[in-house]
Coordinates of C-alpha atoms in Angstrom, one line a residue:
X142 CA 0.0 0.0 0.0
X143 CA 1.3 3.3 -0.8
X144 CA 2.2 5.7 2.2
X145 CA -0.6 8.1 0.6
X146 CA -2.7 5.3 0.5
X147 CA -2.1 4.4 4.3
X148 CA -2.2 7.8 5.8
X149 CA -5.9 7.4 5.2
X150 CA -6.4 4.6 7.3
X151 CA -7.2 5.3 11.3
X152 CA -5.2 3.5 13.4
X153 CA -7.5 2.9 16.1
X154 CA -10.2 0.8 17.5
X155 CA -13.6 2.0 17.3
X156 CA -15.7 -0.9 17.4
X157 CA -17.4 -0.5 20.8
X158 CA -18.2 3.8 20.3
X159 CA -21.6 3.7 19.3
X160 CA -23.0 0.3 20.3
X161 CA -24.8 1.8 23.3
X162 CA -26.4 4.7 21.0
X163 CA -27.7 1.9 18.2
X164 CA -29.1 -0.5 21.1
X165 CA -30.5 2.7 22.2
X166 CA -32.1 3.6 18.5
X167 CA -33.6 0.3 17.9
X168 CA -35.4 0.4 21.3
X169 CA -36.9 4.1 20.8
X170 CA -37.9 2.5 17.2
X171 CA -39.2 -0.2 18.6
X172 CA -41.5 1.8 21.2
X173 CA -42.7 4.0 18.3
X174 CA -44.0 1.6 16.0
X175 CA -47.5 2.1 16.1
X176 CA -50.1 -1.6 15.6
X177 CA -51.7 0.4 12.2
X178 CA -47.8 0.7 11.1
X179 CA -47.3 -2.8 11.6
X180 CA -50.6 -4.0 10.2
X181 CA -50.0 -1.9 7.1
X182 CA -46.0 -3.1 6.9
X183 CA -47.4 -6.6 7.6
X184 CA -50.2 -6.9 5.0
X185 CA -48.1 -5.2 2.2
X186 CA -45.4 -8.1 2.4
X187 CA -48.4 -10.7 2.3
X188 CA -49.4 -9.5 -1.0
X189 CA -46.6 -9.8 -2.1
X190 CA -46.3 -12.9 -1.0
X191 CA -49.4 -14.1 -2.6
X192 CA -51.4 -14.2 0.1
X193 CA -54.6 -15.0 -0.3
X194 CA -56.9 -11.9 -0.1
X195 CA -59.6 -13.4 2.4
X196 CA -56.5 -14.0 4.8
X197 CA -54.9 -10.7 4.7
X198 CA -58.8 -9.1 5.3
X199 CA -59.0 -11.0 8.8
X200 CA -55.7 -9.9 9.7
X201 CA -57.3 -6.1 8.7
X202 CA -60.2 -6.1 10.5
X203 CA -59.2 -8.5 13.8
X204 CA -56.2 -6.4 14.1
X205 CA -57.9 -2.9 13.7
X206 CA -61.2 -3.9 16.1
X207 CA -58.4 -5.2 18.6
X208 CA -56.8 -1.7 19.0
X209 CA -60.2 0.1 19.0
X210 CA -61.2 -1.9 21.7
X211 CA -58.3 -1.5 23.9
X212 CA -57.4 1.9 22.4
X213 CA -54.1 0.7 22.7
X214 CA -51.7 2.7 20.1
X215 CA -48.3 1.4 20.0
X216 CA -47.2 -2.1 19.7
X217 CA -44.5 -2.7 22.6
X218 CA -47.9 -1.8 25.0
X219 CA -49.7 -4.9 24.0
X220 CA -50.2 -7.0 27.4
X221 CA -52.0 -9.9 27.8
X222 CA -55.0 -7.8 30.1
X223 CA -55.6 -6.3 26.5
X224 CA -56.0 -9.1 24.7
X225 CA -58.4 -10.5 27.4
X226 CA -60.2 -7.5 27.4
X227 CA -60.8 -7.7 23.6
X228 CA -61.6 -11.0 23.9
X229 CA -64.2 -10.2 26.5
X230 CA -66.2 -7.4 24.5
X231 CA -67.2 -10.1 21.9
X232 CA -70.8 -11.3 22.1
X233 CA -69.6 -14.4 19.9
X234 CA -69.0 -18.3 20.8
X235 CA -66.0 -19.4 22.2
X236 CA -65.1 -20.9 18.7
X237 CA -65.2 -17.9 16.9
X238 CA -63.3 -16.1 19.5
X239 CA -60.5 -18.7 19.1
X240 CA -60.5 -18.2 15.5
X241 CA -59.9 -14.3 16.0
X242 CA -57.3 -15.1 18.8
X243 CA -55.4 -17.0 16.5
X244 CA -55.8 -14.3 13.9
X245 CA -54.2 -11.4 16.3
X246 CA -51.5 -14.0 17.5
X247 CA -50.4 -14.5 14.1
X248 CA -49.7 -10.8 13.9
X249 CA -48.0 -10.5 16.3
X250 CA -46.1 -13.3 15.8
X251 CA -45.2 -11.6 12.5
X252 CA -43.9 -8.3 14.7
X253 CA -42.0 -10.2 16.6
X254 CA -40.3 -12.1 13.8
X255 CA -39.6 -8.4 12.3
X256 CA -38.1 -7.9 15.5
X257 CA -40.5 -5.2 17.1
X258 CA -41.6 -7.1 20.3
X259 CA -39.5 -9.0 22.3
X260 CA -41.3 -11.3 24.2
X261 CA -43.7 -13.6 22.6
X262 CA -46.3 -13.5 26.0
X263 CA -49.7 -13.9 23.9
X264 CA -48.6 -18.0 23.4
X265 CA -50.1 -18.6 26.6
X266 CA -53.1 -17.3 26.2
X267 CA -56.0 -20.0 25.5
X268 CA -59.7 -20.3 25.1
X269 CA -61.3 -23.5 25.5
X270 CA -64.0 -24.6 23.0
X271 CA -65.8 -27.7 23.5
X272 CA -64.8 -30.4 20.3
X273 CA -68.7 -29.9 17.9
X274 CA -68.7 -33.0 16.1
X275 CA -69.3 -31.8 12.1
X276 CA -70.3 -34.8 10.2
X277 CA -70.0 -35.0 6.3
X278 CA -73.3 -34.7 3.8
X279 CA -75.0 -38.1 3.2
X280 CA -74.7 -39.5 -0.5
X281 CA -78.4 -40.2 -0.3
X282 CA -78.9 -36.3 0.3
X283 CA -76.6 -34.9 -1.9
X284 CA -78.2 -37.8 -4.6
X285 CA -82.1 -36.7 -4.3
X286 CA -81.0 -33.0 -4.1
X287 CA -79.1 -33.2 -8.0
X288 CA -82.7 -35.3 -9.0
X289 CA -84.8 -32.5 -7.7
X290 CA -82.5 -29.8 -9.8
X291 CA -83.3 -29.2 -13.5
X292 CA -80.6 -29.1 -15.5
X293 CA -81.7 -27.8 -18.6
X294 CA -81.3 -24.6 -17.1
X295 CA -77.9 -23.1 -17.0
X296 CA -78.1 -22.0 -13.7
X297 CA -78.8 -25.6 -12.0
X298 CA -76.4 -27.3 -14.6
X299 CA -73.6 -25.2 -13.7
X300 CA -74.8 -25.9 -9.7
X301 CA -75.2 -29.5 -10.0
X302 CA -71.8 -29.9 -11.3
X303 CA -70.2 -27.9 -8.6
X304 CA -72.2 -29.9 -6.1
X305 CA -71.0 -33.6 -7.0
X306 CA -67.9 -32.3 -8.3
X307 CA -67.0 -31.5 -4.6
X308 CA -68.8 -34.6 -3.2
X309 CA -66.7 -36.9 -5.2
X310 CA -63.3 -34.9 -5.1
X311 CA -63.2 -33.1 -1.7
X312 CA -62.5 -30.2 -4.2
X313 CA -62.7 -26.8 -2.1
X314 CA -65.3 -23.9 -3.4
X315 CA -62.9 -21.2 -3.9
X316 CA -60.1 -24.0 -6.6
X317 CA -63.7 -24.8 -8.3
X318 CA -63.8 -20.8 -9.3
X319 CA -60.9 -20.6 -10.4
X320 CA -61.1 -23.7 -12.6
X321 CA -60.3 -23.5 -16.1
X322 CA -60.7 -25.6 -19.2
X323 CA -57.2 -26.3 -19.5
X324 CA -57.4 -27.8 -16.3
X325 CA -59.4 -31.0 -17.7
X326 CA -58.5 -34.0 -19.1
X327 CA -61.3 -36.0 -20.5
X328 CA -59.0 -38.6 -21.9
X329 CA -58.0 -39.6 -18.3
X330 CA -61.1 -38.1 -16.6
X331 CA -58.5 -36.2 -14.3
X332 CA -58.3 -33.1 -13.1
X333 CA -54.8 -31.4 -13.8
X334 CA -54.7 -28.6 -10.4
X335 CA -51.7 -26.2 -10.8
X336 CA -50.5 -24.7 -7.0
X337 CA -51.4 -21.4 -8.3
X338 CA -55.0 -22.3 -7.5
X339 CA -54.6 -24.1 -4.4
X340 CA -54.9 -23.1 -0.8
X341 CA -51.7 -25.0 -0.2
X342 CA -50.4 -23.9 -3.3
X343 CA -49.1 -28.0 -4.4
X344 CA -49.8 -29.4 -7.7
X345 CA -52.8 -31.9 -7.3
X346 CA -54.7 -34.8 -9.7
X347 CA -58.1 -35.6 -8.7
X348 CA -59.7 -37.8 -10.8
X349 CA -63.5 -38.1 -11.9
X350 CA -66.3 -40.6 -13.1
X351 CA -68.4 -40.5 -16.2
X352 CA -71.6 -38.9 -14.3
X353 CA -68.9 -35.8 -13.6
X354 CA -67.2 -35.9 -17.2
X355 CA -70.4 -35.9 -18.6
X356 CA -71.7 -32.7 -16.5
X357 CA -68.9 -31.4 -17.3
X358 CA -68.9 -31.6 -21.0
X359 CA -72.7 -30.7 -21.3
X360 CA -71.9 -27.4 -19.3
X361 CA -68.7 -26.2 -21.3
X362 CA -70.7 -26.6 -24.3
X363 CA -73.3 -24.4 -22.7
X364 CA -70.9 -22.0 -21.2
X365 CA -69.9 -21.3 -24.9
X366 CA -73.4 -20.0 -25.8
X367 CA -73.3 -18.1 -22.6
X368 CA -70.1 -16.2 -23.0
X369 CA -71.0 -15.8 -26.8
X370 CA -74.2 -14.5 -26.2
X371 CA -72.8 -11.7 -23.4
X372 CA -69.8 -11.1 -25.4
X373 CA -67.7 -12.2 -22.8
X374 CA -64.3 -14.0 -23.6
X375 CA -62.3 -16.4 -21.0
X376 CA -62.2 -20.0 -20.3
X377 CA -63.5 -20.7 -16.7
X378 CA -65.4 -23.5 -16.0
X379 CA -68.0 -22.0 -13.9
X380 CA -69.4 -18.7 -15.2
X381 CA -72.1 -16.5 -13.7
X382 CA -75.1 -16.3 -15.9
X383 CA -73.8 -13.0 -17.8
X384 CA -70.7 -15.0 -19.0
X385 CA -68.2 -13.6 -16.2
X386 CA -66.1 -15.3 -13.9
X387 CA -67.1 -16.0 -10.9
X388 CA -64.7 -14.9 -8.0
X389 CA -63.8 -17.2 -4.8
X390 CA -66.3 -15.1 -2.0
X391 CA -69.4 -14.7 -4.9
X392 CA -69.3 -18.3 -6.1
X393 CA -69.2 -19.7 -2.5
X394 CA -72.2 -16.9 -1.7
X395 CA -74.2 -17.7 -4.6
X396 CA -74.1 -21.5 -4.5
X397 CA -74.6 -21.9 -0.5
X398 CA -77.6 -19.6 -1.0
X399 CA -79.0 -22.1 -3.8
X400 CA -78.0 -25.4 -1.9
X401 CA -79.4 -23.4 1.5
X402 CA -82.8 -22.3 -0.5
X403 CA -82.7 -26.1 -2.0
X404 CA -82.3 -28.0 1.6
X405 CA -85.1 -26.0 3.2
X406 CA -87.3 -26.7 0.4
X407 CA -87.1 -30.1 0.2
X408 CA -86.2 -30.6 4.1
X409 CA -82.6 -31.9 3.3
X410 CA -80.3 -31.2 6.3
X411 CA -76.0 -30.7 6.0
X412 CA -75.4 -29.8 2.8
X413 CA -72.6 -27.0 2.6
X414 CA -69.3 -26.9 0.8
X415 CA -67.9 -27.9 4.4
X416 CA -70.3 -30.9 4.9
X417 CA -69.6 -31.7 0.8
X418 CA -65.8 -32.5 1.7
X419 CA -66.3 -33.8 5.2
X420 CA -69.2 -36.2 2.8
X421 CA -66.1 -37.0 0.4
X422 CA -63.6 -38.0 3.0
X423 CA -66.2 -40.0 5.0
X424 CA -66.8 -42.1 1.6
X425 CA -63.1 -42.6 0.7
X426 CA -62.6 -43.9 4.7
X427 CA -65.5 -46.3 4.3
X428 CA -63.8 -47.5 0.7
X429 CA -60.9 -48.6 3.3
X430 CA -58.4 -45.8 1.9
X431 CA -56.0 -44.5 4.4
X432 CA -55.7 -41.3 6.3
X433 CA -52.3 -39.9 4.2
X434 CA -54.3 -40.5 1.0
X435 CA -57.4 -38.7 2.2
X436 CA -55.4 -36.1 3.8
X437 CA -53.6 -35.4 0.1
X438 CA -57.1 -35.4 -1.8
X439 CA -58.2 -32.9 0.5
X440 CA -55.2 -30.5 0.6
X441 CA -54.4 -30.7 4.1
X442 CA -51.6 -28.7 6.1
X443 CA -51.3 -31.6 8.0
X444 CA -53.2 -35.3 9.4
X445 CA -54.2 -33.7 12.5
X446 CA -56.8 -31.6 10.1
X447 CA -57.6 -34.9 8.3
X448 CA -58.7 -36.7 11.6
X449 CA -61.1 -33.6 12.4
X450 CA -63.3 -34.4 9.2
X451 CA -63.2 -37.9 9.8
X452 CA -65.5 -37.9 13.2
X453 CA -66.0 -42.0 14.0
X454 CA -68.4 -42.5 17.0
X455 CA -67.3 -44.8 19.8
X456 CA -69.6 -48.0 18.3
X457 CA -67.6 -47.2 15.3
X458 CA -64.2 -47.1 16.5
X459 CA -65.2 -50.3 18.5
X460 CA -66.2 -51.8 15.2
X461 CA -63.4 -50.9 13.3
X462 CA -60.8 -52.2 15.9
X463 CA -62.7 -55.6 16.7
X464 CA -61.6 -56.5 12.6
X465 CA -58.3 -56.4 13.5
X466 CA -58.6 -58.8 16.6

């Protein structure tokens, strides 16, 4: 190194002269940070992330009812008498609070990851809801309801098709919107599901029978007339009745209402897109096919979710076990 070159370098040891004063900075910054700062820092990276829109709403409104509750304004306040107070102005069931408790503690699990709070205290806070036993749609239900629906109408077609579709696949409501022709192959009666499309965004192949296939064809083909007669111009598989796609939150609102309207007419009891899949796992179980498998079909995080569609009673369970003997 040249001497000009080294006179420029300090010969001294300065490592340790402002330590104190940056500790010091990223505390104040940490007690500034206000919750609608975090919430609006937190949701912006989940979309774009991908996140699904529904999820980053709950985070929105839990999050935002939370502080107006407590009128608590900066995050490093948060204790866990807040969070019980919140919890305690809801006029809901205990299930539903439990659903919005996990919604806030995934926030703030997110600050804390982000490094604003320090110690993760909300973990131990618990609500107990008694286990409600949700059992799947009958066949025999979900049979006489498509024989009651008349499907030269459009309407009822493209309804009947979503309804077995999701009794014989465990397919969720919100993939079936975003269906698309390209996503069917009649020459191996399979449905090819991308991750794009999926709740736990992996590739999936759920295959059909010829009742489905042939639903299926006869609605495409009416779909065309639709979307010609509209002048509408896109591929999905189910269309409202001017031609347009139909989004995740209005196809899951439109059909419930029909299947609701249809059940009360006709006195039919548990038919929902919930009951549908729960319906769907029940049938593969009684076909003998194992939890993994069902738990794959469905797109499930995990087996633990798989077991809570799969209710068994204890004369069952009794059953069951006495084969083995």
């Amino acid at each position: 190194m040249s001497k000009k070159r080294a006179s420029l370098v300090v010969q001294e040891d300065f490592t340790e002269i402002f330590t104190d004063a940056s500790t010091e900075s990223k505390r104040e910054h940490t007690e500034v940070i206000t919750i609608e700062q975090a919430l609006r820092i937190i949701t912006r990276h989940m979309k774009a992330s991908g996140r699904r829109d529904r999820t980053i709403s709950d985070y929105e409104v839990h999050v935002a009812h939370f502080s107006e509750v407590t009128n608590v304004i900066y995050l490093n306040q948060v204790t866990p008498e807040h969070i019980y107070l919140w919890l305690s102005s809801m006029d809901v069931s205990n299930q539903t609070k439990l659903t919005r408790l996990k919604c806030l503690k995934a926030f703030l699990n997110k600050c804390a990851d982000y490094g604003w709070l320090r110690n993760r205290f909300w973990r131990q806070i618990q609500i107990k809801v008694d286990s409600q036993v949700k059992r799947g749609a009958e066949e025999k239900d979900v049979m006489l309801l498509l024989s009651l629906m008349d499907l030269n109408r459009f309407v009822e077609l493209r309804d009947a098709t979503v309804l077995l579709l999701m009794f014989r696949t465990g397919i969720r409501i919100g993939t079936l919107s975003a269906l698309k022709e390209e996503h069917i192959d009649f020459n191996t009666r399979t449905l090819l599901i991308d991750g794009s499309i999926l709740k736990n965004h992996q590739q999936i192949h759920l295959p059909f029978d010829e009742t489905i296939e042939r639903l299926l064809k006869a609605l495409l083909k009416q779909n065309a007339i639709v979307r010609k007669d509209r002048g509408e111009n896109n591929s999905f598989i189910f269309i409202s009745f001017k031609g347009k796609e139909m989004k995740a939150t209005q196809a899951n609102s439109n059909i419930q209402k029909r299947i609701n309207e249809y059940s009360k007419e006709y006195g039919l009891r548990n038919l929902n897109p919930h009951a549908l899949r729960r319906g769907f796992a029940n049938r593969l179980l009684k076909k003998n096919a194992n939890v993994a498998l069902i738990s794959k079909a469905l797109g499930h995080s995990s087996l633990d979710v798989t077991t809570r569609y799969l209710h068994l009673d204890k004369k069952e369970v009794a059953e069951n076990l006495r084969s083995y003997l």
